[in-house]
Amino acid sequence: MPDVDMREDTNESFRPMFNSAARELVIYGGAGAGKSYAVAQKMLGKALKHSGSDEPRRILVVRKYGPSLKLTCWKLVNDLLKKYRIPYKDNKTELAIKIGNSEMLFMPVVNTTEEAAERLKSLTDITDIWIEEATELTPDEYRQIRLRLRGEELKHGYRQIILTFNPIDKNHWVYNYFFEGDRGERQKYTYKDNRFIDSDYKAELEGLKDEDEVLYSVYTLGDWGVLGEIIFTRYEIREFDYPAGYYDELLAGCDFGFVHPAAVVFIGLKEKTAYLIDEVYERKLVNAELIELVEEKQEQHRLKPAIFCDTAEPGRIEEMARAGLNVWPADKNVADGINTVKGYKLVIHPRCVSTIREIRSYARKKDRAGNVLEEPVKANDHTMDGLRYALHSYEREMFKRNQQQAATVVYDDPVEISPV
């Protein structure tokens, strides 16, 4: 195996994490801290160091759902392997990577088959575990995963489980177990620990101070908070794979951005259930790049949705129309839009990673006296805006069409209505 020097690509602030031998290591804190990046580096470093020894590392990387695991940990590790030019073999079907004699296994907690679920429970001789977004798990799921960290006493090194997450809600079992229960080693990091963070994202995080005290505390300072009145609660996260013809209507909502991310949410309607099929969510996209990503998603899922767009940028809507996308200006009424969305049951596919993150913290504002206001906090709301644009604009369009049809009906025998 070649010598790999990660030092130029490493944040010095994370040295305690790299050096920790604690059996349970909790890495938490604010957004943009580089937590997942650093943990991925540590796992690769351990796999490399022991790749030719008689005690190769067998590393388990876990997240609640398979699609989100692929989009985050699997992609991150593969990107780092290519960046550092580390020779490896991968099995994309089994989500496994071999680095010399060491291996990394990527497994979701929620599996679509009993066979896959049993495979996770039967794992032995795991030397290291990384749980990404640990707050997605239940206490029992965590206990089952922790039991995989077993085997003979290591002659070289140590066994370790690392949890990474943002500390969203102080009422969560993770807070009670690790912080109230004083378990494991706990290390907090924020965007200030990440020397690679871009200035625009830094300004966005610091701007949360003027938007909402709790979100600023959680996402900027990395502290545990207690969320306010969450707006959308009638949703579930689960995998589904319905063909386009299954849905009554196909929609999408587009919230433009550049410094802030551009977000497009693809939705299939079946009666009063809105299935959130997929998303686009990226910063610093020019319109041509956004159009290309939307077209890729449409081709991938064989969709041709009506896309309701943020009317703040009509030039971008026009450009999307000229590219052949079925775009419409959105009705952006916030209060009415929220009420419309609340009329639907939401089923969110786990691949919609950003949508899931945003919906969990999408809350109403409070005034200085602590009174809850009608308007939502204007932060971490890009997919939520897209969701609102799509469903409310669609409802408004259907209402207008019904009104127009009713106005053109001609009765052969007018009905005479008597006053009451």
Short mmCIF file of C-alpha atoms in Angstrom, two decimals:
data_model
loop_
_atom_site.label_atom_id
_atom_site.label_comp_id
_atom_site.label_asym_id
_atom_site.label_seq_id
_atom_site.Cartn_x
_atom_site.Cartn_y
_atom_site.Cartn_z
CA MET A 1 0.00 0.00 0.00
CA PRO A 2 1.28 3.50 -0.82
CA ASP A 3 2.04 6.05 1.87
CA VAL A 4 -0.83 8.55 2.04
CA ASP A 5 -0.39 11.98 3.59
CA MET A 6 -3.72 13.53 4.58
CA ARG A 7 -2.26 16.35 6.67
CA GLU A 8 -2.80 19.13 4.13
CA ASP A 9 -6.42 18.01 3.86
CA THR A 10 -7.04 17.76 7.60
CA ASN A 11 -8.36 20.26 10.13
CA GLU A 12 -5.97 20.59 13.05
CA SER A 13 -8.94 21.10 15.39
CA PHE A 14 -9.91 17.45 14.87
CA ARG A 15 -6.65 16.11 16.33
CA PRO A 16 -8.46 14.97 19.56
CA MET A 17 -10.86 12.93 17.42
CA PHE A 18 -8.05 11.28 15.45
CA ASN A 19 -6.17 10.46 18.68
CA SER A 20 -9.14 9.23 20.72
CA ALA A 21 -9.22 5.52 21.58
CA ALA A 22 -12.56 5.74 23.46
CA ARG A 23 -14.81 2.78 22.78
CA GLU A 24 -17.80 5.11 22.26
CA LEU A 25 -16.84 8.43 20.67
CA VAL A 26 -19.54 11.06 20.11
CA ILE A 27 -18.68 13.67 17.46
CA TYR A 28 -21.40 16.31 17.43
CA GLY A 29 -21.83 20.02 16.79
CA GLY A 30 -22.88 22.58 14.24
CA ALA A 31 -23.34 22.49 10.48
CA GLY A 32 -20.32 22.96 8.25
CA ALA A 33 -17.86 21.68 10.86
CA GLY A 34 -16.48 18.90 8.65
CA LYS A 35 -17.39 16.15 11.14
CA SER A 36 -18.25 13.45 8.60
CA TYR A 37 -15.23 14.31 6.44
CA ALA A 38 -12.87 13.93 9.40
CA VAL A 39 -14.40 10.65 10.56
CA ALA A 40 -14.17 9.25 7.02
CA GLN A 41 -10.48 10.19 7.02
CA LYS A 42 -9.93 8.41 10.33
CA MET A 43 -11.64 5.25 9.08
CA LEU A 44 -9.59 5.23 5.89
CA GLY A 45 -6.41 5.84 7.89
CA LYS A 46 -7.12 2.83 10.14
CA ALA A 47 -7.98 0.64 7.15
CA LEU A 48 -4.71 1.61 5.43
CA LYS A 49 -2.52 1.26 8.49
CA HIS A 50 -3.64 -2.32 9.11
CA SER A 51 -4.24 -3.34 5.48
CA GLY A 52 -1.21 -5.63 5.36
CA SER A 53 -1.13 -6.78 8.98
CA ASP A 54 -2.40 -9.95 10.61
CA GLU A 55 -5.15 -7.79 12.16
CA PRO A 56 -6.78 -6.01 9.21
CA ARG A 57 -9.60 -3.64 10.04
CA ARG A 58 -13.22 -4.60 9.41
CA ILE A 59 -15.12 -1.33 9.47
CA LEU A 60 -18.91 -1.02 9.51
CA VAL A 61 -20.44 2.24 8.25
CA VAL A 62 -24.11 2.67 9.14
CA ARG A 63 -26.99 5.02 8.48
CA LYS A 64 -30.71 4.50 9.01
CA TYR A 65 -31.69 4.19 5.32
CA GLY A 66 -29.84 2.74 2.35
CA PRO A 67 -30.40 5.56 -0.17
CA SER A 68 -29.16 8.24 2.23
CA LEU A 69 -26.18 6.02 3.15
CA LYS A 70 -25.18 5.83 -0.53
CA LEU A 71 -25.56 9.57 -1.05
CA THR A 72 -23.47 10.50 2.00
CA CYS A 73 -20.98 8.05 3.54
CA TRP A 74 -20.51 5.76 0.52
CA LYS A 75 -19.98 8.71 -1.82
CA LEU A 76 -17.69 10.54 0.62
CA VAL A 77 -15.41 7.53 1.18
CA ASN A 78 -15.23 6.78 -2.55
CA ASP A 79 -14.36 10.42 -3.28
CA LEU A 80 -11.56 10.35 -0.69
CA LEU A 81 -10.17 7.07 -2.04
CA LYS A 82 -9.90 8.65 -5.48
CA LYS A 83 -8.53 11.92 -4.10
CA TYR A 84 -5.73 10.18 -2.18
CA ARG A 85 -5.17 7.65 -4.99
CA ILE A 86 -5.58 4.69 -2.67
CA PRO A 87 -5.85 1.33 -4.48
CA TYR A 88 -9.10 -0.41 -3.61
CA LYS A 89 -11.73 -2.82 -4.87
CA ASP A 90 -15.41 -2.10 -4.45
CA ASN A 91 -18.58 -4.11 -4.67
CA LYS A 92 -21.35 -1.66 -5.53
CA THR A 93 -24.05 -4.29 -5.12
CA GLU A 94 -23.02 -5.26 -1.60
CA LEU A 95 -21.70 -1.75 -0.76
CA ALA A 96 -18.31 -3.06 0.31
CA ILE A 97 -14.77 -1.75 -0.19
CA LYS A 98 -11.52 -3.71 0.13
CA ILE A 99 -8.28 -1.88 0.92
CA GLY A 100 -5.61 -4.56 1.02
CA ASN A 101 -6.78 -7.00 3.70
CA SER A 102 -8.99 -4.39 5.38
CA GLU A 103 -12.61 -3.92 4.40
CA MET A 104 -15.35 -1.36 4.85
CA LEU A 105 -18.97 -2.53 4.91
CA PHE A 106 -21.76 0.00 4.34
CA MET A 107 -25.13 -1.13 5.70
CA PRO A 108 -28.45 0.58 6.37
CA VAL A 109 -30.33 -0.18 9.57
CA VAL A 110 -33.68 -0.34 7.77
CA ASN A 111 -33.43 -3.01 5.09
CA THR A 112 -35.94 -3.89 2.42
CA THR A 113 -35.44 -7.64 2.85
CA GLU A 114 -35.26 -9.93 5.89
CA GLU A 115 -32.09 -11.48 4.49
CA ALA A 116 -30.31 -8.10 4.47
CA ALA A 117 -31.55 -7.30 7.97
CA GLU A 118 -30.24 -10.63 9.28
CA ARG A 119 -26.89 -9.98 7.62
CA LEU A 120 -26.38 -6.88 9.78
CA LYS A 121 -27.37 -8.74 12.95
CA SER A 122 -25.01 -11.63 12.20
CA LEU A 123 -21.86 -9.57 11.66
CA THR A 124 -18.92 -10.47 13.87
CA ASP A 125 -15.33 -9.36 14.37
CA ILE A 126 -16.10 -5.73 13.54
CA THR A 127 -13.22 -3.50 14.65
CA ASP A 128 -14.75 -0.08 14.01
CA ILE A 129 -18.24 1.35 13.49
CA TRP A 130 -19.26 4.75 12.17
CA ILE A 131 -22.91 5.77 12.60
CA GLU A 132 -23.75 8.81 10.50
CA GLU A 133 -26.74 10.92 11.65
CA ALA A 134 -27.07 8.83 14.80
CA THR A 135 -30.15 10.80 15.90
CA GLU A 136 -32.10 9.02 13.12
CA LEU A 137 -31.86 5.76 15.09
CA THR A 138 -33.99 4.40 17.91
CA PRO A 139 -32.32 3.32 21.19
CA ASP A 140 -32.87 -0.34 20.29
CA GLU A 141 -31.32 0.10 16.84
CA TYR A 142 -28.26 1.67 18.43
CA ARG A 143 -27.94 -1.19 20.91
CA GLN A 144 -28.11 -3.75 18.10
CA ILE A 145 -25.37 -1.98 16.16
CA ARG A 146 -23.16 -1.53 19.22
CA LEU A 147 -23.28 -5.31 19.75
CA ARG A 148 -21.52 -5.77 16.39
CA LEU A 149 -18.34 -4.28 17.92
CA ARG A 150 -16.98 -7.57 19.17
CA GLY A 151 -14.23 -10.10 18.62
CA GLU A 152 -10.97 -11.25 20.15
CA GLU A 153 -8.79 -8.76 22.01
CA LEU A 154 -6.79 -6.76 19.46
CA LYS A 155 -3.02 -6.93 19.75
CA HIS A 156 -2.65 -3.67 17.85
CA GLY A 157 -5.03 -0.78 18.19
CA TYR A 158 -8.54 -0.66 19.64
CA ARG A 159 -12.19 -1.21 18.80
CA GLN A 160 -14.29 1.93 18.50
CA ILE A 161 -17.76 3.15 17.57
CA ILE A 162 -18.12 6.77 16.39
CA LEU A 163 -21.43 8.63 16.21
CA THR A 164 -21.82 11.84 14.17
CA PHE A 165 -24.83 14.19 14.26
CA ASN A 166 -26.18 17.70 14.79
CA PRO A 167 -27.68 18.08 18.30
CA ILE A 168 -31.14 19.16 17.18
CA ASP A 169 -33.42 18.33 20.12
CA LYS A 170 -32.46 18.06 23.79
CA ASN A 171 -35.40 15.71 24.33
CA HIS A 172 -33.78 13.06 22.12
CA TRP A 173 -32.63 9.73 23.59
CA VAL A 174 -29.07 10.43 22.39
CA TYR A 175 -28.88 13.41 24.76
CA ASN A 176 -30.29 11.37 27.64
CA TYR A 177 -28.02 8.40 27.00
CA PHE A 178 -24.66 10.08 26.35
CA PHE A 179 -24.93 13.52 27.95
CA GLU A 180 -27.30 13.05 30.89
CA GLY A 181 -25.93 9.53 31.38
CA ASP A 182 -22.33 10.71 31.05
CA ARG A 183 -21.39 7.90 28.64
CA GLY A 184 -18.64 7.80 26.07
CA GLU A 185 -16.21 10.53 25.08
CA ARG A 186 -17.96 13.60 23.67
CA GLN A 187 -16.31 16.13 21.36
CA LYS A 188 -18.04 19.20 19.91
CA TYR A 189 -17.08 20.95 16.66
CA THR A 190 -18.47 23.95 14.77
CA TYR A 191 -17.83 25.72 11.49
CA LYS A 192 -14.98 27.56 13.23
CA ASP A 193 -13.09 24.25 13.36
CA ASN A 194 -13.26 23.89 9.57
CA ARG A 195 -10.60 25.95 7.79
CA PHE A 196 -11.96 24.82 4.42
CA ILE A 197 -15.47 26.28 4.82
CA ASP A 198 -16.39 28.86 2.19
CA SER A 199 -17.17 32.42 3.22
CA ASP A 200 -20.73 32.38 1.85
CA TYR A 201 -21.75 29.36 3.93
CA LYS A 202 -20.04 30.85 6.97
CA ALA A 203 -22.06 34.05 6.53
CA GLU A 204 -25.25 31.99 6.18
CA LEU A 205 -24.59 30.18 9.46
CA GLU A 206 -23.74 33.40 11.28
CA GLY A 207 -26.89 35.01 9.85
CA LEU A 208 -29.05 32.50 11.74
CA LYS A 209 -28.49 34.68 14.81
CA ASP A 210 -30.96 37.19 13.37
CA GLU A 211 -33.47 34.53 12.32
CA ASP A 212 -33.98 32.13 15.21
CA GLU A 213 -32.24 31.64 18.53
CA VAL A 214 -32.67 27.86 18.61
CA LEU A 215 -31.48 27.24 15.04
CA TYR A 216 -28.50 29.52 15.67
CA SER A 217 -27.70 27.57 18.83
CA VAL A 218 -27.95 24.19 17.10
CA TYR A 219 -26.57 24.75 13.59
CA THR A 220 -24.08 27.56 14.25
CA LEU A 221 -22.91 27.02 17.84
CA GLY A 222 -23.42 23.25 17.87
CA ASP A 223 -25.34 23.27 21.16
CA TRP A 224 -28.33 21.14 22.08
CA GLY A 225 -31.62 22.98 21.68
CA VAL A 226 -35.33 22.46 22.11
CA LEU A 227 -37.11 23.07 18.83
CA GLY A 228 -40.09 25.38 18.65
CA GLU A 229 -43.42 24.57 17.05
CA ILE A 230 -42.55 22.22 14.19
CA ILE A 231 -44.78 23.00 11.21
CA PHE A 232 -45.06 19.67 9.37
CA THR A 233 -45.53 16.57 11.50
CA ARG A 234 -47.70 14.33 9.31
CA TYR A 235 -44.97 12.57 7.38
CA GLU A 236 -43.13 9.28 7.24
CA ILE A 237 -39.77 8.32 5.78
CA ARG A 238 -39.70 5.08 3.80
CA GLU A 239 -38.52 3.63 0.53
CA PHE A 240 -40.96 3.24 -2.37
CA ASP A 241 -40.59 2.58 -6.07
CA TYR A 242 -43.86 3.32 -7.81
CA PRO A 243 -43.86 3.87 -11.60
CA ALA A 244 -44.82 7.31 -12.87
CA GLY A 245 -48.20 5.96 -13.97
CA TYR A 246 -49.11 5.12 -10.36
CA TYR A 247 -49.57 8.79 -9.45
CA ASP A 248 -52.58 10.95 -10.21
CA GLU A 249 -50.32 13.96 -10.83
CA LEU A 250 -46.60 14.67 -11.08
CA LEU A 251 -45.30 17.97 -9.70
CA ALA A 252 -42.08 19.66 -8.68
CA GLY A 253 -41.29 22.81 -6.74
CA CYS A 254 -38.19 24.89 -7.46
CA ASP A 255 -36.61 27.39 -5.07
CA PHE A 256 -33.81 29.25 -6.84
CA GLY A 257 -30.53 30.00 -5.14
CA PHE A 258 -26.83 30.48 -5.69
CA VAL A 259 -25.17 31.45 -2.40
CA HIS A 260 -28.09 29.64 -0.77
CA PRO A 261 -28.74 26.24 -2.35
CA ALA A 262 -31.05 25.79 -5.30
CA ALA A 263 -33.64 23.19 -4.34
CA VAL A 264 -36.04 21.19 -6.50
CA VAL A 265 -38.43 18.66 -4.94
CA PHE A 266 -40.09 16.04 -7.19
CA ILE A 267 -43.53 14.93 -6.02
CA GLY A 268 -46.08 12.32 -7.04
CA LEU A 269 -49.67 12.80 -5.86
CA LYS A 270 -51.97 9.89 -5.10
CA GLU A 271 -55.27 11.22 -3.76
CA LYS A 272 -54.27 13.24 -0.66
CA THR A 273 -50.83 11.68 -0.22
CA ALA A 274 -47.78 13.47 -1.58
CA TYR A 275 -44.85 11.17 -2.31
CA LEU A 276 -41.55 13.06 -2.28
CA ILE A 277 -39.65 11.07 -4.87
CA ASP A 278 -36.30 12.84 -5.16
CA GLU A 279 -34.57 16.19 -4.88
CA VAL A 280 -31.90 18.47 -6.30
CA TYR A 281 -30.07 20.47 -3.63
CA GLU A 282 -26.82 22.26 -4.44
CA ARG A 283 -25.12 25.60 -3.91
CA LYS A 284 -23.56 27.80 -6.59
CA LEU A 285 -25.33 26.28 -9.58
CA VAL A 286 -25.72 28.42 -12.67
CA ASN A 287 -29.04 27.88 -14.42
CA ALA A 288 -27.61 25.59 -17.11
CA GLU A 289 -26.27 23.27 -14.40
CA LEU A 290 -29.58 23.31 -12.54
CA ILE A 291 -31.46 22.48 -15.75
CA GLU A 292 -29.10 19.57 -16.42
CA LEU A 293 -29.63 18.13 -12.92
CA VAL A 294 -33.42 18.47 -13.23
CA GLU A 295 -33.35 16.71 -16.60
CA GLU A 296 -31.23 13.90 -15.13
CA LYS A 297 -33.73 13.36 -12.31
CA GLN A 298 -36.66 13.41 -14.74
CA GLU A 299 -34.95 10.81 -16.94
CA GLN A 300 -33.92 8.67 -13.97
CA HIS A 301 -37.50 8.43 -12.63
CA ARG A 302 -39.24 8.81 -16.02
CA LEU A 303 -41.07 11.93 -14.87
CA LYS A 304 -42.37 14.95 -16.75
CA PRO A 305 -43.75 17.05 -13.88
CA ALA A 306 -45.22 20.52 -13.86
CA ILE A 307 -42.48 22.52 -12.12
CA PHE A 308 -43.68 25.49 -10.05
CA CYS A 309 -40.85 27.99 -9.66
CA ASP A 310 -39.92 30.89 -7.44
CA THR A 311 -41.21 33.99 -9.26
CA ALA A 312 -38.39 36.17 -7.91
CA GLU A 313 -36.28 35.21 -10.94
CA PRO A 314 -38.46 35.22 -14.09
CA GLY A 315 -35.39 35.12 -16.32
CA ARG A 316 -34.41 31.75 -14.95
CA ILE A 317 -37.95 30.43 -15.43
CA GLU A 318 -37.85 31.55 -19.06
CA GLU A 319 -34.51 29.85 -19.61
CA MET A 320 -35.88 26.60 -18.15
CA ALA A 321 -38.94 26.84 -20.41
CA ARG A 322 -36.71 27.29 -23.48
CA ALA A 323 -34.81 24.16 -22.41
CA GLY A 324 -38.07 22.22 -22.66
CA LEU A 325 -39.00 21.97 -18.98
CA ASN A 326 -42.68 22.28 -18.03
CA VAL A 327 -42.30 25.31 -15.76
CA TRP A 328 -44.94 27.52 -14.15
CA PRO A 329 -44.75 30.54 -11.85
CA ALA A 330 -45.50 29.54 -8.26
CA ASP A 331 -48.08 30.97 -5.89
CA LYS A 332 -45.80 32.00 -3.02
CA ASN A 333 -48.37 32.80 -0.33
CA VAL A 334 -46.63 31.43 2.75
CA ALA A 335 -49.52 30.96 5.21
CA ASP A 336 -51.90 29.51 2.63
CA GLY A 337 -49.13 27.35 1.21
CA ILE A 338 -48.32 25.85 4.60
CA ASN A 339 -52.00 25.10 5.20
CA THR A 340 -52.21 23.41 1.79
CA VAL A 341 -49.21 21.17 2.56
CA LYS A 342 -50.73 20.31 5.92
CA GLY A 343 -53.72 18.89 4.05
CA TYR A 344 -51.53 16.13 2.62
CA LYS A 345 -49.89 13.12 4.16
CA LEU A 346 -46.22 13.25 3.17
CA VAL A 347 -44.19 10.15 2.33
CA ILE A 348 -40.52 11.04 1.92
CA HIS A 349 -38.06 8.74 0.17
CA PRO A 350 -34.81 8.42 2.16
CA ARG A 351 -32.82 9.67 -0.84
CA CYS A 352 -34.29 13.13 -0.13
CA VAL A 353 -31.56 13.79 2.43
CA SER A 354 -31.87 17.59 2.51
CA THR A 355 -35.67 17.52 2.59
CA ILE A 356 -35.59 15.23 5.63
CA ARG A 357 -33.06 17.45 7.38
CA GLU A 358 -35.08 20.60 6.73
CA ILE A 359 -38.52 19.25 7.59
CA ARG A 360 -37.28 18.14 11.02
CA SER A 361 -36.35 21.69 12.00
CA TYR A 362 -38.91 23.69 9.97
CA ALA A 363 -40.58 25.67 12.75
CA ARG A 364 -42.63 28.81 13.32
CA LYS A 365 -41.01 32.03 14.53
CA LYS A 366 -41.42 33.33 18.04
CA ASP A 367 -41.50 36.97 19.08
CA ARG A 368 -39.37 38.34 21.92
CA ALA A 369 -42.08 37.46 24.41
CA GLY A 370 -42.01 33.82 23.28
CA ASN A 371 -45.32 33.95 21.41
CA VAL A 372 -45.52 31.65 18.38
CA LEU A 373 -46.08 33.52 15.10
CA GLU A 374 -47.73 32.34 11.90
CA GLU A 375 -44.63 32.77 9.73
CA PRO A 376 -41.86 30.15 9.63
CA VAL A 377 -38.23 30.80 10.46
CA LYS A 378 -36.54 31.91 7.24
CA ALA A 379 -33.60 29.49 7.40
CA ASN A 380 -32.96 25.90 6.32
CA ASP A 381 -36.18 26.10 4.32
CA HIS A 382 -35.21 25.68 0.66
CA THR A 383 -36.84 22.29 0.05
CA MET A 384 -39.74 23.40 2.25
CA ASP A 385 -40.29 26.38 -0.05
CA GLY A 386 -40.19 24.06 -3.06
CA LEU A 387 -42.70 21.71 -1.44
CA ARG A 388 -45.00 24.60 -0.67
CA TYR A 389 -44.69 26.08 -4.19
CA ALA A 390 -45.60 22.75 -5.79
CA LEU A 391 -48.58 21.69 -3.71
CA HIS A 392 -50.19 25.09 -3.18
CA SER A 393 -49.71 26.25 -6.78
CA TYR A 394 -51.16 22.99 -8.05
CA GLU A 395 -54.19 23.38 -5.77
CA ARG A 396 -54.67 26.99 -6.96
CA GLU A 397 -54.45 25.93 -10.61
CA MET A 398 -57.04 23.19 -10.08
CA PHE A 399 -59.32 25.66 -8.28
CA LYS A 400 -59.08 28.16 -11.15
CA ARG A 401 -59.78 25.46 -13.74
CA ASN A 402 -62.84 24.26 -11.82
CA GLN A 403 -64.10 27.85 -11.56
CA GLN A 404 -63.65 28.38 -15.30
CA GLN A 405 -65.44 25.13 -16.12
CA ALA A 406 -68.33 26.00 -13.81
CA ALA A 407 -68.69 29.40 -15.47
CA THR A 408 -69.08 27.87 -18.95
CA VAL A 409 -71.84 25.35 -18.05
CA VAL A 410 -75.14 26.11 -19.84
CA TYR A 411 -78.34 24.62 -18.45
CA ASP A 412 -81.18 23.77 -20.84
CA ASP A 413 -83.72 24.10 -18.05
CA PRO A 414 -82.61 26.74 -15.53
CA VAL A 415 -83.38 25.75 -11.95
CA GLU A 416 -85.46 28.23 -10.05
CA ILE A 417 -84.30 28.64 -6.46
CA SER A 418 -86.88 29.82 -3.97
CA PRO A 419 -85.76 32.12 -1.16
CA VAL A 420 -85.64 30.51 2.24
#
